[in-house]
PDB file of C-alpha atoms and ligand atoms in Angstrom:
ATOM      1  CA  MET A   1     117.277  92.008  94.824  1.00 91.00           C
ATOM      2  CA  LYS A   2     115.022  94.357  95.627  1.00 97.00           C
ATOM      3  CA  PRO A   3     111.387  93.359  95.523  1.00 98.00           C
ATOM      4  CA  GLU A   4     109.087  94.431  92.658  1.00 98.00           C
ATOM      5  CA  ILE A   5     106.355  96.747  93.588  1.00 98.00           C
ATOM      6  CA  ILE A   6     103.512  97.802  91.939  1.00 98.00           C
ATOM      7  CA  ILE A   7     102.177 101.603  92.706  1.00 98.00           C
ATOM      8  CA  THR A   8      98.991 101.956  91.619  1.00 98.00           C
ATOM      9  CA  ALA A   9      99.011 106.283  91.287  1.00 97.00           C
ATOM     10  CA  ARG A  10     101.185 108.970  91.696  1.00 96.00           C
ATOM     11  CA  GLY A  11     100.788 109.919  95.587  1.00 94.00           C
ATOM     12  CA  HIS A  12     102.900 111.882  97.577  1.00 95.00           C
ATOM     13  CA  ALA A  13     106.106 112.389  96.473  1.00 97.00           C
ATOM     14  CA  GLY A  14     108.374 112.136  99.662  1.00 97.00           C
ATOM     15  CA  THR A  15     106.780 108.484  99.656  1.00 98.00           C
ATOM     16  CA  MET A  16     106.523 107.558  95.857  1.00 97.00           C
ATOM     17  CA  ALA A  17     110.955 108.726  96.014  1.00 98.00           C
ATOM     18  CA  THR A  18     111.209 106.171  99.032  1.00 98.00           C
ATOM     19  CA  LEU A  19     109.344 103.271  96.898  1.00 98.00           C
ATOM     20  CA  GLN A  20     110.772 103.650  93.980  1.00 97.00           C
ATOM     21  CA  SER A  21     114.344 103.331  96.095  1.00 98.00           C
ATOM     22  CA  GLU A  22     113.740 100.634  98.158  1.00 98.00           C
ATOM     23  CA  PHE A  23     112.003  98.328  95.435  1.00 98.00           C
ATOM     24  CA  THR A  24     111.632  97.758  91.787  1.00 98.00           C
ATOM     25  CA  ALA A  25     109.029 100.021  90.761  1.00 98.00           C
ATOM     26  CA  HIS A  26     106.382  99.977  88.281  1.00 97.00           C
ATOM     27  CA  LEU A  27     104.186 103.086  88.360  1.00 97.00           C
ATOM     28  CA  LEU A  28     100.217 101.568  86.923  1.00 97.00           C
ATOM     29  CA  ALA A  29      99.534 105.599  86.235  1.00 94.00           C
ATOM     30  CA  ASP A  30     101.846 105.730  83.588  1.00 87.00           C
ATOM     31  CA  ALA A  31     101.079 102.536  81.314  1.00 95.00           C
ATOM     32  CA  PRO A  32      99.022 103.517  78.619  1.00 95.00           C
ATOM     33  CA  ASP A  33      97.579  99.920  78.376  1.00 96.00           C
ATOM     34  CA  ARG A  34      96.222  98.631  81.674  1.00 94.00           C
ATOM     35  CA  ALA A  35      96.377  95.395  80.989  1.00 95.00           C
ATOM     36  CA  ALA A  36      99.397  94.958  79.139  1.00 97.00           C
ATOM     37  CA  PHE A  37     101.090  96.637  82.192  1.00 97.00           C
ATOM     38  CA  LEU A  38     100.005  93.611  84.365  1.00 97.00           C
ATOM     39  CA  LYS A  39     101.039  90.801  82.124  1.00 97.00           C
ATOM     40  CA  GLN A  40     104.050  92.039  81.035  1.00 97.00           C
ATOM     41  CA  HIS A  41     104.831  92.061  85.060  1.00 97.00           C
ATOM     42  CA  ALA A  42     102.669  89.449  86.305  1.00 97.00           C
ATOM     43  CA  ASN A  43     105.319  86.838  87.242  1.00 96.00           C
ATOM     44  CA  THR A  44     108.302  89.160  88.905  1.00 98.00           C
ATOM     45  CA  VAL A  45     105.319  91.292  91.074  1.00 98.00           C
ATOM     46  CA  LYS A  46     104.739  90.630  94.564  1.00 98.00           C
ATOM     47  CA  GLY A  47     103.707  93.605  96.105  1.00 98.00           C
ATOM     48  CA  VAL A  48     101.161  96.699  95.055  1.00 98.00           C
ATOM     49  CA  ALA A  49     101.389 100.411  96.911  1.00 98.00           C
ATOM     50  CA  THR A  50      97.578 101.779  96.510  1.00 98.00           C
ATOM     51  CA  PHE A  51      97.365 105.523  96.061  1.00 97.00           C
ATOM     52  CA  GLY A  52      93.739 106.666  95.569  1.00 92.00           C
ATOM     53  CA  PRO A  53      90.586 105.629  94.310  1.00 92.00           C
ATOM     54  CA  MET A  54      91.547 103.213  91.706  1.00 93.00           C
ATOM     55  CA  THR A  55      89.613  99.553  92.605  1.00 95.00           C
ATOM     56  CA  VAL A  56      91.875  96.861  93.340  1.00 98.00           C
ATOM     57  CA  ASP A  57      89.455  93.437  93.190  1.00 98.00           C
ATOM     58  CA  GLY A  58      89.954  90.045  92.379  1.00 98.00           C
ATOM     59  CA  LYS A  59      89.958  90.432  88.592  1.00 97.00           C
ATOM     60  CA  PHE A  60      93.278  93.069  89.443  1.00 98.00           C
ATOM     61  CA  MET A  61      94.431  90.681  91.596  1.00 98.00           C
ATOM     62  CA  ASP A  62      94.495  87.388  90.028  1.00 98.00           C
ATOM     63  CA  ALA A  63      96.386  89.680  86.945  1.00 98.00           C
ATOM     64  CA  LEU A  64      99.318  89.134  89.697  1.00 98.00           C
ATOM     65  CA  PRO A  65      99.664  85.532  90.477  1.00 98.00           C
ATOM     66  CA  LYS A  66     102.698  86.158  92.365  1.00 98.00           C
ATOM     67  CA  LEU A  67     100.950  89.085  94.790  1.00 98.00           C
ATOM     68  CA  GLU A  68     101.130  88.996  98.494  1.00 98.00           C
ATOM     69  CA  ILE A  69     100.678  91.861 100.085  1.00 99.00           C
ATOM     70  CA  ILE A  70      98.850  95.709  99.380  1.00 98.00           C
ATOM     71  CA  SER A  71     100.112  98.133 100.972  1.00 98.00           C
ATOM     72  CA  ASN A  72      97.421 101.217 101.078  1.00 98.00           C
ATOM     73  CA  PHE A  73      97.984 104.425 101.634  1.00 98.00           C
ATOM     74  CA  GLY A  74      95.410 105.569 103.824  1.00 98.00           C
ATOM     75  CA  VAL A  75      93.228 104.583 106.829  1.00 98.00           C
ATOM     76  CA  GLY A  76      90.368 103.591 104.261  1.00 98.00           C
ATOM     77  CA  VAL A  77      90.168 100.501 102.263  1.00 98.00           C
ATOM     78  CA  ASP A  78      87.540 100.704 100.219  1.00 97.00           C
ATOM     79  CA  ALA A  79      88.481 100.720  96.845  1.00 97.00           C
ATOM     80  CA  ILE A  80      90.656  97.111  97.857  1.00 98.00           C
ATOM     81  CA  ASN A  81      87.903  94.272  97.467  1.00 98.00           C
ATOM     82  CA  LEU A  82      89.016  93.086 100.881  1.00 98.00           C
ATOM     83  CA  ASP A  83      87.390  89.109 100.650  1.00 98.00           C
ATOM     84  CA  ASP A  84      88.846  88.645  97.195  1.00 98.00           C
ATOM     85  CA  ALA A  85      92.686  89.693  99.050  1.00 98.00           C
ATOM     86  CA  LYS A  86      91.564  86.977 101.750  1.00 98.00           C
ATOM     87  CA  LYS A  87      90.193  84.040  99.006  1.00 98.00           C
ATOM     88  CA  ARG A  88      93.572  84.784  97.568  1.00 98.00           C
ATOM     89  CA  GLY A  89      95.856  84.922 101.156  1.00 98.00           C
ATOM     90  CA  ILE A  90      96.901  88.337 100.175  1.00 98.00           C
ATOM     91  CA  ILE A  91      97.676  90.836 103.256  1.00 99.00           C
ATOM     92  CA  VAL A  92      96.179  94.007 102.862  1.00 98.00           C
ATOM     93  CA  THR A  93      97.911  96.572 104.896  1.00 98.00           C
ATOM     94  CA  ASN A  94      96.372 100.270 105.938  1.00 98.00           C
ATOM     95  CA  THR A  95      97.612 103.770 107.700  1.00 98.00           C
ATOM     96  CA  PRO A  96      95.181 104.299 110.758  1.00 98.00           C
ATOM     97  CA  ASP A  97      96.187 106.315 114.472  1.00 98.00           C
ATOM     98  CA  VAL A  98      98.476 108.548 112.306  1.00 98.00           C
ATOM     99  CA  LEU A  99      96.285 110.598 110.467  1.00 98.00           C
ATOM    100  CA  ASN A 100      93.533 110.268 114.060  1.00 98.00           C
ATOM    101  CA  GLU A 101      94.236 114.391 114.409  1.00 98.00           C
ATOM    102  CA  ALA A 102      95.235 115.822 111.443  1.00 99.00           C
ATOM    103  CA  VAL A 103      91.393 114.579 110.392  1.00 99.00           C
ATOM    104  CA  ALA A 104      89.789 114.871 113.936  1.00 99.00           C
ATOM    105  CA  ASP A 105      91.010 119.002 113.129  1.00 99.00           C
ATOM    106  CA  THR A 106      89.102 119.402 109.683  1.00 99.00           C
ATOM    107  CA  ALA A 107      86.553 117.410 111.025  1.00 99.00           C
ATOM    108  CA  LEU A 108      85.902 120.175 113.333  1.00 99.00           C
ATOM    109  CA  ALA A 109      86.776 123.277 110.804  1.00 99.00           C
ATOM    110  CA  LEU A 110      83.694 121.699 108.959  1.00 99.00           C
ATOM    111  CA  LEU A 111      81.551 122.126 111.536  1.00 99.00           C
ATOM    112  CA  LEU A 112      82.147 125.233 113.651  1.00 99.00           C
ATOM    113  CA  ASN A 113      82.245 126.610 110.022  1.00 98.00           C
ATOM    114  CA  ALA A 114      79.455 124.684 108.925  1.00 98.00           C
ATOM    115  CA  VAL A 115      77.640 126.164 111.740  1.00 98.00           C
ATOM    116  CA  ARG A 116      78.701 129.949 112.178  1.00 98.00           C
ATOM    117  CA  ARG A 117      79.902 130.276 108.285  1.00 98.00           C
ATOM    118  CA  PHE A 118      82.834 131.823 108.660  1.00 98.00           C
ATOM    119  CA  PRO A 119      83.933 131.581 104.941  1.00 98.00           C
ATOM    120  CA  GLN A 120      80.836 132.459 103.585  1.00 98.00           C
ATOM    121  CA  SER A 121      81.471 135.778 106.240  1.00 98.00           C
ATOM    122  CA  GLU A 122      85.036 136.136 104.704  1.00 98.00           C
ATOM    123  CA  VAL A 123      83.583 136.302 101.572  1.00 98.00           C
ATOM    124  CA  TYR A 124      81.070 138.801 102.192  1.00 98.00           C
ATOM    125  CA  LEU A 125      84.182 141.225 102.920  1.00 98.00           C
ATOM    126  CA  ARG A 126      86.337 140.175 100.472  1.00 98.00           C
ATOM    127  CA  GLY A 127      83.072 141.176  98.420  1.00 98.00           C
ATOM    128  CA  ALA A 128      83.075 144.570  99.813  1.00 98.00           C
ATOM    129  CA  ASN A 129      80.211 143.655 101.202  1.00 98.00           C
ATOM    130  CA  TRP A 130      80.313 145.204 105.034  1.00 98.00           C
ATOM    131  CA  ALA A 131      80.659 148.797 104.409  1.00 98.00           C
ATOM    132  CA  SER A 132      77.993 149.220 102.227  1.00 98.00           C
ATOM    133  CA  ARG A 133      75.430 146.735 103.127  1.00 98.00           C
ATOM    134  CA  GLY A 134      76.337 146.393 107.095  1.00 98.00           C
ATOM    135  CA  PRO A 135      77.711 143.079 109.487  1.00 98.00           C
ATOM    136  CA  TYR A 136      77.212 139.850 108.056  1.00 98.00           C
ATOM    137  CA  PRO A 137      73.553 137.685 109.668  1.00 98.00           C
ATOM    138  CA  LEU A 138      74.086 136.464 112.876  1.00 98.00           C
ATOM    139  CA  THR A 139      74.690 132.506 112.910  1.00 98.00           C
ATOM    140  CA  THR A 140      74.042 130.084 115.451  1.00 98.00           C
ATOM    141  CA  ASP A 141      76.508 128.803 118.301  1.00 98.00           C
ATOM    142  CA  ALA A 142      77.964 125.315 118.329  1.00 98.00           C
ATOM    143  CA  GLY A 143      78.303 125.114 122.499  1.00 98.00           C
ATOM    144  CA  GLY A 144      75.388 123.708 123.787  1.00 98.00           C
ATOM    145  CA  LYS A 145      74.801 121.906 121.097  1.00 98.00           C
ATOM    146  CA  VAL A 146      74.484 118.017 120.398  1.00 99.00           C
ATOM    147  CA  LEU A 147      77.077 116.040 118.340  1.00 99.00           C
ATOM    148  CA  GLY A 148      75.858 113.085 116.848  1.00 99.00           C
ATOM    149  CA  ILE A 149      78.995 110.674 115.741  1.00 99.00           C
ATOM    150  CA  LEU A 150      77.668 107.964 112.888  1.00 99.00           C
ATOM    151  CA  GLY A 151      81.226 105.984 113.242  1.00 98.00           C
ATOM    152  CA  LEU A 152      82.992 106.215 116.673  1.00 98.00           C
ATOM    153  CA  GLY A 153      86.228 104.754 116.121  1.00 98.00           C
ATOM    154  CA  ARG A 154      89.740 106.462 116.750  1.00 97.00           C
ATOM    155  CA  ILE A 155      88.990 109.538 114.335  1.00 98.00           C
ATOM    156  CA  GLY A 156      85.391 109.601 116.042  1.00 98.00           C
ATOM    157  CA  GLU A 157      87.048 109.385 119.827  1.00 98.00           C
ATOM    158  CA  ALA A 158      89.462 112.361 118.746  1.00 98.00           C
ATOM    159  CA  ILE A 159      86.413 114.744 116.948  1.00 99.00           C
ATOM    160  CA  ALA A 160      84.384 114.421 120.053  1.00 98.00           C
ATOM    161  CA  LYS A 161      87.581 115.634 122.369  1.00 98.00           C
ATOM    162  CA  ARG A 162      87.785 118.454 120.412  1.00 99.00           C
ATOM    163  CA  ALA A 163      84.124 118.955 120.128  1.00 99.00           C
ATOM    164  CA  ILE A 164      83.545 118.912 124.153  1.00 98.00           C
ATOM    165  CA  ALA A 165      86.206 121.544 123.996  1.00 98.00           C
ATOM    166  CA  CYS A 166      83.929 123.535 122.312  1.00 98.00           C
ATOM    167  CA  ASN A 167      81.178 122.845 124.956  1.00 98.00           C
ATOM    168  CA  MET A 168      79.378 120.611 122.727  1.00 99.00           C
ATOM    169  CA  GLN A 169      77.628 117.318 124.148  1.00 98.00           C
ATOM    170  CA  ILE A 170      78.362 113.773 122.295  1.00 99.00           C
ATOM    171  CA  ARG A 171      76.194 110.819 120.769  1.00 98.00           C
ATOM    172  CA  TYR A 172      76.692 108.352 118.636  1.00 98.00           C
ATOM    173  CA  HIS A 173      76.407 105.382 116.454  1.00 98.00           C
ATOM    174  CA  ASN A 174      78.082 102.692 115.856  1.00 98.00           C
ATOM    175  CA  ARG A 175      76.903  98.553 114.491  1.00 94.00           C
ATOM    176  CA  ARG A 176      78.107  97.571 118.313  1.00 95.00           C
ATOM    177  CA  LYS A 177      77.821  99.844 121.955  1.00 97.00           C
ATOM    178  CA  LYS A 178      81.272 100.488 122.774  1.00 97.00           C
ATOM    179  CA  ASP A 179      82.262 101.332 126.499  1.00 97.00           C
ATOM    180  CA  VAL A 180      82.808 105.186 125.866  1.00 98.00           C
ATOM    181  CA  PRO A 181      81.052 107.947 128.394  1.00 98.00           C
ATOM    182  CA  TYR A 182      78.664 108.987 125.202  1.00 98.00           C
ATOM    183  CA  PRO A 183      74.464 107.799 125.014  1.00 98.00           C
ATOM    184  CA  TYR A 184      74.721 105.112 122.444  1.00 98.00           C
ATOM    185  CA  ASP A 185      71.797 105.499 119.731  1.00 98.00           C
ATOM    186  CA  PRO A 186      70.935 101.962 118.076  1.00 98.00           C
ATOM    187  CA  ASP A 187      70.334 103.230 114.173  1.00 98.00           C
ATOM    188  CA  PRO A 188      71.368 106.316 112.155  1.00 98.00           C
ATOM    189  CA  VAL A 189      67.774 107.845 112.250  1.00 99.00           C
ATOM    190  CA  THR A 190      67.424 108.290 115.980  1.00 99.00           C
ATOM    191  CA  LEU A 191      71.161 109.537 116.436  1.00 99.00           C
ATOM    192  CA  ALA A 192      69.585 112.637 113.438  1.00 99.00           C
ATOM    193  CA  LYS A 193      66.728 112.521 115.534  1.00 98.00           C
ATOM    194  CA  ASN A 194      68.878 113.539 118.676  1.00 99.00           C
ATOM    195  CA  SER A 195      71.526 115.845 116.941  1.00 99.00           C
ATOM    196  CA  ASP A 196      72.038 119.146 115.962  1.00 99.00           C
ATOM    197  CA  VAL A 197      74.612 118.298 113.600  1.00 99.00           C
ATOM    198  CA  LEU A 198      75.723 115.011 112.460  1.00 99.00           C
ATOM    199  CA  MET A 199      78.977 114.158 111.863  1.00 99.00           C
ATOM    200  CA  VAL A 200      80.044 110.790 109.445  1.00 99.00           C
ATOM    201  CA  VAL A 201      82.963 108.874 109.936  1.00 98.00           C
ATOM    202  CA  THR A 202      82.540 105.277 108.957  1.00 98.00           C
ATOM    203  CA  PRO A 203      84.695 103.456 107.164  1.00 97.00           C
ATOM    204  CA  GLY A 204      82.986 103.697 103.295  1.00 97.00           C
ATOM    205  CA  GLY A 205      82.632 100.318 101.126  1.00 95.00           C
ATOM    206  CA  PRO A 206      79.353  98.364 100.309  1.00 95.00           C
ATOM    207  CA  GLU A 207      78.424  98.255 103.876  1.00 95.00           C
ATOM    208  CA  THR A 208      77.475 101.923 104.658  1.00 98.00           C
ATOM    209  CA  ASN A 209      76.769 102.421 101.391  1.00 98.00           C
ATOM    210  CA  LYS A 210      74.279 105.788 101.043  1.00 98.00           C
ATOM    211  CA  LEU A 211      73.750 104.840 104.671  1.00 98.00           C
ATOM    212  CA  VAL A 212      72.626 108.827 105.264  1.00 98.00           C
ATOM    213  CA  ASN A 213      69.860 108.917 103.111  1.00 98.00           C
ATOM    214  CA  ALA A 214      66.585 110.777 102.768  1.00 98.00           C
ATOM    215  CA  LYS A 215      65.189 109.263 105.991  1.00 98.00           C
ATOM    216  CA  VAL A 216      68.785 110.109 107.854  1.00 99.00           C
ATOM    217  CA  LEU A 217      68.288 113.679 106.618  1.00 99.00           C
ATOM    218  CA  ASP A 218      64.397 114.321 107.652  1.00 99.00           C
ATOM    219  CA  ALA A 219      65.673 113.015 111.389  1.00 99.00           C
ATOM    220  CA  LEU A 220      67.998 116.200 111.327  1.00 99.00           C
ATOM    221  CA  GLY A 221      65.612 118.147 110.306  1.00 98.00           C
ATOM    222  CA  PRO A 222      65.522 122.621 108.938  1.00 98.00           C
ATOM    223  CA  GLN A 223      67.963 123.531 111.966  1.00 98.00           C
ATOM    224  CA  GLY A 224      70.272 120.216 111.673  1.00 99.00           C
ATOM    225  CA  PHE A 225      73.367 120.526 110.020  1.00 99.00           C
ATOM    226  CA  LEU A 226      75.963 116.708 108.564  1.00 99.00           C
ATOM    227  CA  VAL A 227      78.779 116.956 108.217  1.00 99.00           C
ATOM    228  CA  ASN A 228      81.200 114.286 106.257  1.00 99.00           C
ATOM    229  CA  ILE A 229      84.924 113.725 106.277  1.00 98.00           C
ATOM    230  CA  ALA A 230      84.722 109.814 105.966  1.00 98.00           C
ATOM    231  CA  ARG A 231      83.648 108.851 101.950  1.00 98.00           C
ATOM    232  CA  GLY A 232      81.182 110.628  99.799  1.00 98.00           C
ATOM    233  CA  SER A 233      79.790 107.108  99.226  1.00 98.00           C
ATOM    234  CA  VAL A 234      78.493 107.107 102.623  1.00 98.00           C
ATOM    235  CA  ILE A 235      75.415 109.714 101.695  1.00 98.00           C
ATOM    236  CA  ASP A 236      73.164 109.545  98.830  1.00 98.00           C
ATOM    237  CA  GLU A 237      74.325 112.551  96.967  1.00 98.00           C
ATOM    238  CA  PRO A 238      72.133 113.667  95.145  1.00 98.00           C
ATOM    239  CA  VAL A 239      69.624 113.239  97.706  1.00 99.00           C
ATOM    240  CA  LEU A 240      72.122 115.497 100.215  1.00 99.00           C
ATOM    241  CA  LEU A 241      72.105 118.226  97.495  1.00 98.00           C
ATOM    242  CA  ARG A 242      68.745 118.846  96.759  1.00 98.00           C
ATOM    243  CA  TYR A 243      68.149 118.747 100.270  1.00 99.00           C
ATOM    244  CA  LEU A 244      70.484 121.863 100.827  1.00 99.00           C
ATOM    245  CA  GLN A 245      69.220 123.757  97.831  1.00 98.00           C
ATOM    246  CA  GLU A 246      65.548 123.250  99.506  1.00 98.00           C
ATOM    247  CA  LYS A 247      67.239 124.194 103.035  1.00 98.00           C
ATOM    248  CA  ARG A 248      65.508 120.748 104.715  1.00 98.00           C
ATOM    249  CA  ILE A 249      68.818 120.709 106.873  1.00 99.00           C
ATOM    250  CA  ALA A 250      70.299 123.747 108.041  1.00 98.00           C
ATOM    251  CA  GLY A 251      74.138 123.525 105.769  1.00 98.00           C
ATOM    252  CA  ALA A 252      76.959 120.851 105.622  1.00 99.00           C
ATOM    253  CA  GLY A 253      80.990 120.759 105.874  1.00 99.00           C
ATOM    254  CA  LEU A 254      81.852 118.223 103.091  1.00 99.00           C
ATOM    255  CA  ASP A 255      85.526 116.885 102.583  1.00 99.00           C
ATOM    256  CA  VAL A 256      84.559 114.098 100.512  1.00 98.00           C
ATOM    257  CA  PHE A 257      82.345 113.583  97.661  1.00 98.00           C
ATOM    258  CA  ALA A 258      80.723 110.337  96.033  1.00 98.00           C
ATOM    259  CA  ASP A 259      82.833 110.954  92.639  1.00 97.00           C
ATOM    260  CA  GLU A 260      86.402 112.834  93.822  1.00 97.00           C
ATOM    261  CA  PRO A 261      87.610 114.676  92.169  1.00 96.00           C
ATOM    262  CA  ARG A 262      84.365 115.788  90.231  1.00 97.00           C
ATOM    263  CA  VAL A 263      81.898 117.030  91.934  1.00 98.00           C
ATOM    264  CA  PRO A 264      78.876 118.021  91.032  1.00 98.00           C
ATOM    265  CA  PRO A 265      79.170 121.525  90.287  1.00 98.00           C
ATOM    266  CA  GLU A 266      75.715 122.384  91.675  1.00 98.00           C
ATOM    267  CA  PHE A 267      77.240 121.844  95.090  1.00 98.00           C
ATOM    268  CA  PHE A 268      79.516 125.422  94.346  1.00 98.00           C
ATOM    269  CA  THR A 269      76.130 127.518  94.340  1.00 97.00           C
ATOM    270  CA  LEU A 270      74.955 126.075  97.886  1.00 98.00           C
ATOM    271  CA  GLU A 271      75.421 129.535  99.761  1.00 97.00           C
ATOM    272  CA  ASN A 272      74.577 126.675 103.093  1.00 98.00           C
ATOM    273  CA  ALA A 273      77.094 124.289 102.363  1.00 98.00           C
ATOM    274  CA  VAL A 274      81.186 124.602 103.161  1.00 98.00           C
ATOM    275  CA  LEU A 275      83.368 122.625 100.948  1.00 98.00           C
ATOM    276  CA  PHE A 276      86.941 121.132 101.173  1.00 98.00           C
ATOM    277  CA  PRO A 277      88.782 119.212  98.244  1.00 98.00           C
ATOM    278  CA  HIS A 278      89.564 116.056 100.918  1.00 98.00           C
ATOM    279  CA  VAL A 279      92.105 117.696 102.869  1.00 98.00           C
ATOM    280  CA  GLY A 280      90.855 115.918 105.969  1.00 98.00           C
ATOM    281  CA  SER A 281      94.889 114.070 106.441  1.00 98.00           C
ATOM    282  CA  ALA A 282      97.027 116.975 104.013  1.00 98.00           C
ATOM    283  CA  THR A 283      99.431 118.173 106.168  1.00 98.00           C
ATOM    284  CA  VAL A 284     102.966 117.843 105.597  1.00 98.00           C
ATOM    285  CA  GLU A 285     103.855 115.315 109.096  1.00 98.00           C
ATOM    286  CA  THR A 286     100.540 113.412 108.681  1.00 98.00           C
ATOM    287  CA  ARG A 287     101.155 112.275 104.967  1.00 98.00           C
ATOM    288  CA  LYS A 288     104.861 111.429 106.028  1.00 98.00           C
ATOM    289  CA  ALA A 289     103.761 109.778 108.941  1.00 98.00           C
ATOM    290  CA  MET A 290     101.558 107.702 106.320  1.00 98.00           C
ATOM    291  CA  GLY A 291     104.020 107.119 103.581  1.00 98.00           C
ATOM    292  CA  ASP A 292     106.139 105.883 106.438  1.00 98.00           C
ATOM    293  CA  LEU A 293     103.780 103.713 107.594  1.00 98.00           C
ATOM    294  CA  GLN A 294     102.654 102.161 104.033  1.00 98.00           C
ATOM    295  CA  ILE A 295     106.758 101.483 103.472  1.00 98.00           C
ATOM    296  CA  GLU A 296     107.214  99.705 107.067  1.00 98.00           C
ATOM    297  CA  ASN A 297     104.588  97.381 106.571  1.00 99.00           C
ATOM    298  CA  LEU A 298     106.250  96.420 103.225  1.00 98.00           C
ATOM    299  CA  ARG A 299     109.749  96.616 103.430  1.00 98.00           C
ATOM    300  CA  LEU A 300     108.898  93.860 107.366  1.00 98.00           C
ATOM    301  CA  HIS A 301     107.047  91.172 104.827  1.00 98.00           C
ATOM    302  CA  PHE A 302     109.655  91.282 102.510  1.00 98.00           C
ATOM    303  CA  ALA A 303     111.835  91.035 105.189  1.00 98.00           C
ATOM    304  CA  GLY A 304     109.672  88.098 106.332  1.00 98.00           C
ATOM    305  CA  LYS A 305     108.099  89.868 108.933  1.00 98.00           C
ATOM    306  CA  PRO A 306     104.732  90.215 110.115  1.00 98.00           C
ATOM    307  CA  VAL A 307     103.493  93.902 109.016  1.00 98.00           C
ATOM    308  CA  LYS A 308     102.365  96.632 111.530  1.00 98.00           C
ATOM    309  CA  THR A 309      98.988  97.964 110.224  1.00 98.00           C
ATOM    310  CA  ARG A 310      96.818  94.635 108.651  1.00 98.00           C
ATOM    311  CA  VAL A 311      93.337  94.795 108.264  1.00 98.00           C
ATOM    312  CA  VAL A 312      93.096  91.286 106.271  1.00 97.00           C
TER     313      VAL A 312
HETATM  314  C1  LIG B 401      93.702 110.653 102.044  1.00 65.56           C
HETATM  315  C2  LIG B 401      91.507 109.304 103.712  1.00 65.56           C
HETATM  316  O1  LIG B 401      93.095 111.680 101.469  1.00 65.56           O
HETATM  317  O2  LIG B 401      93.287 107.715 105.020  1.00 65.56           O
HETATM  318  C3  LIG B 401      91.920 107.832 104.200  1.00 65.56           C
HETATM  319  O3  LIG B 401      91.397 107.004 103.998  1.00 65.56           O
HETATM  320  O4  LIG B 401      90.936 109.624 102.458  1.00 65.56           O
HETATM  321  C4  LIG B 401      93.029 110.660 103.034  1.00 65.56           C
HETATM  322  O5  LIG B 401      93.423 110.751 104.752  1.00 65.56           O
HETATM  323  C5  LIG B 401      93.766 109.355 101.373  1.00 65.56           C
HETATM  324  O6  LIG B 401      94.504 108.026 101.288  1.00 65.56           O
HETATM  325  C6  LIG B 401      94.881 110.179 100.142  1.00 65.56           C
HETATM  326  O7  LIG B 401      94.696 109.332  99.224  1.00 65.56           O
END
């Protein structure tokens, strides 16, 4: 008998196909009545494969009393209430490391695009402005500037390596100082004050909610750039929008937003922001590796073995 699982939302196609062949899988996203769906599978479902931002909290877990494991597609588990899972003895897994390089590439692209305004210069060219209005205005160098990494984990370290190759200097802030060769700042405001570009790489969730607020953006200042490849929730989004509109910071590169996939349309008219639709890990290779790890965790658990990448 195949173990029974719920898939929360339609995710990566290859991963979905394997999940649906290896497990008896029910797709929550297709259910017209969520409560009735959970009730229908309450006594048989032992695993959940999560995709995307749907909240998985104690109420959801209680609706599935046989639930043993929640296997997330993605490194960020902010949509899952970890305390609720822990209390109920439910295992939570994620997909760390396999996405570090792809996400770090995205971070570097946003950094260079925000600072050098490459996308805006392309729009300028495509708008047939070059011949009629002359060269695109000068921008500023990334090299020689200070990159402040807020949340220096494995992705942050991969970003640091790339930024060093661009001749940037690295500083960081974490809750705890790490054994790394980069100067440490004791709080986000000090880091922002000491940085030309502030790179947000923290996990999402209640502990980092609006960690980047007006004080941090004031410290970054009118010459400073902000890049966010973490979660939209880490930044006070309306404040960021206002600071960009009023040019109280120089610019931003954003891969994530507070209420994805909905992005406040005011962002679209900003000429000092570069916006990506959460593509940090969005490559064929990386998404396959993430899916393989998500599946591997379920497979191991249902074979009675320890999972590979446990969060709680
Ligand atoms: C994915 C991510 O876009 O890993 C994460 O936490 O945010 C991204 O890699 C997301 O998980 C896909 O649903």
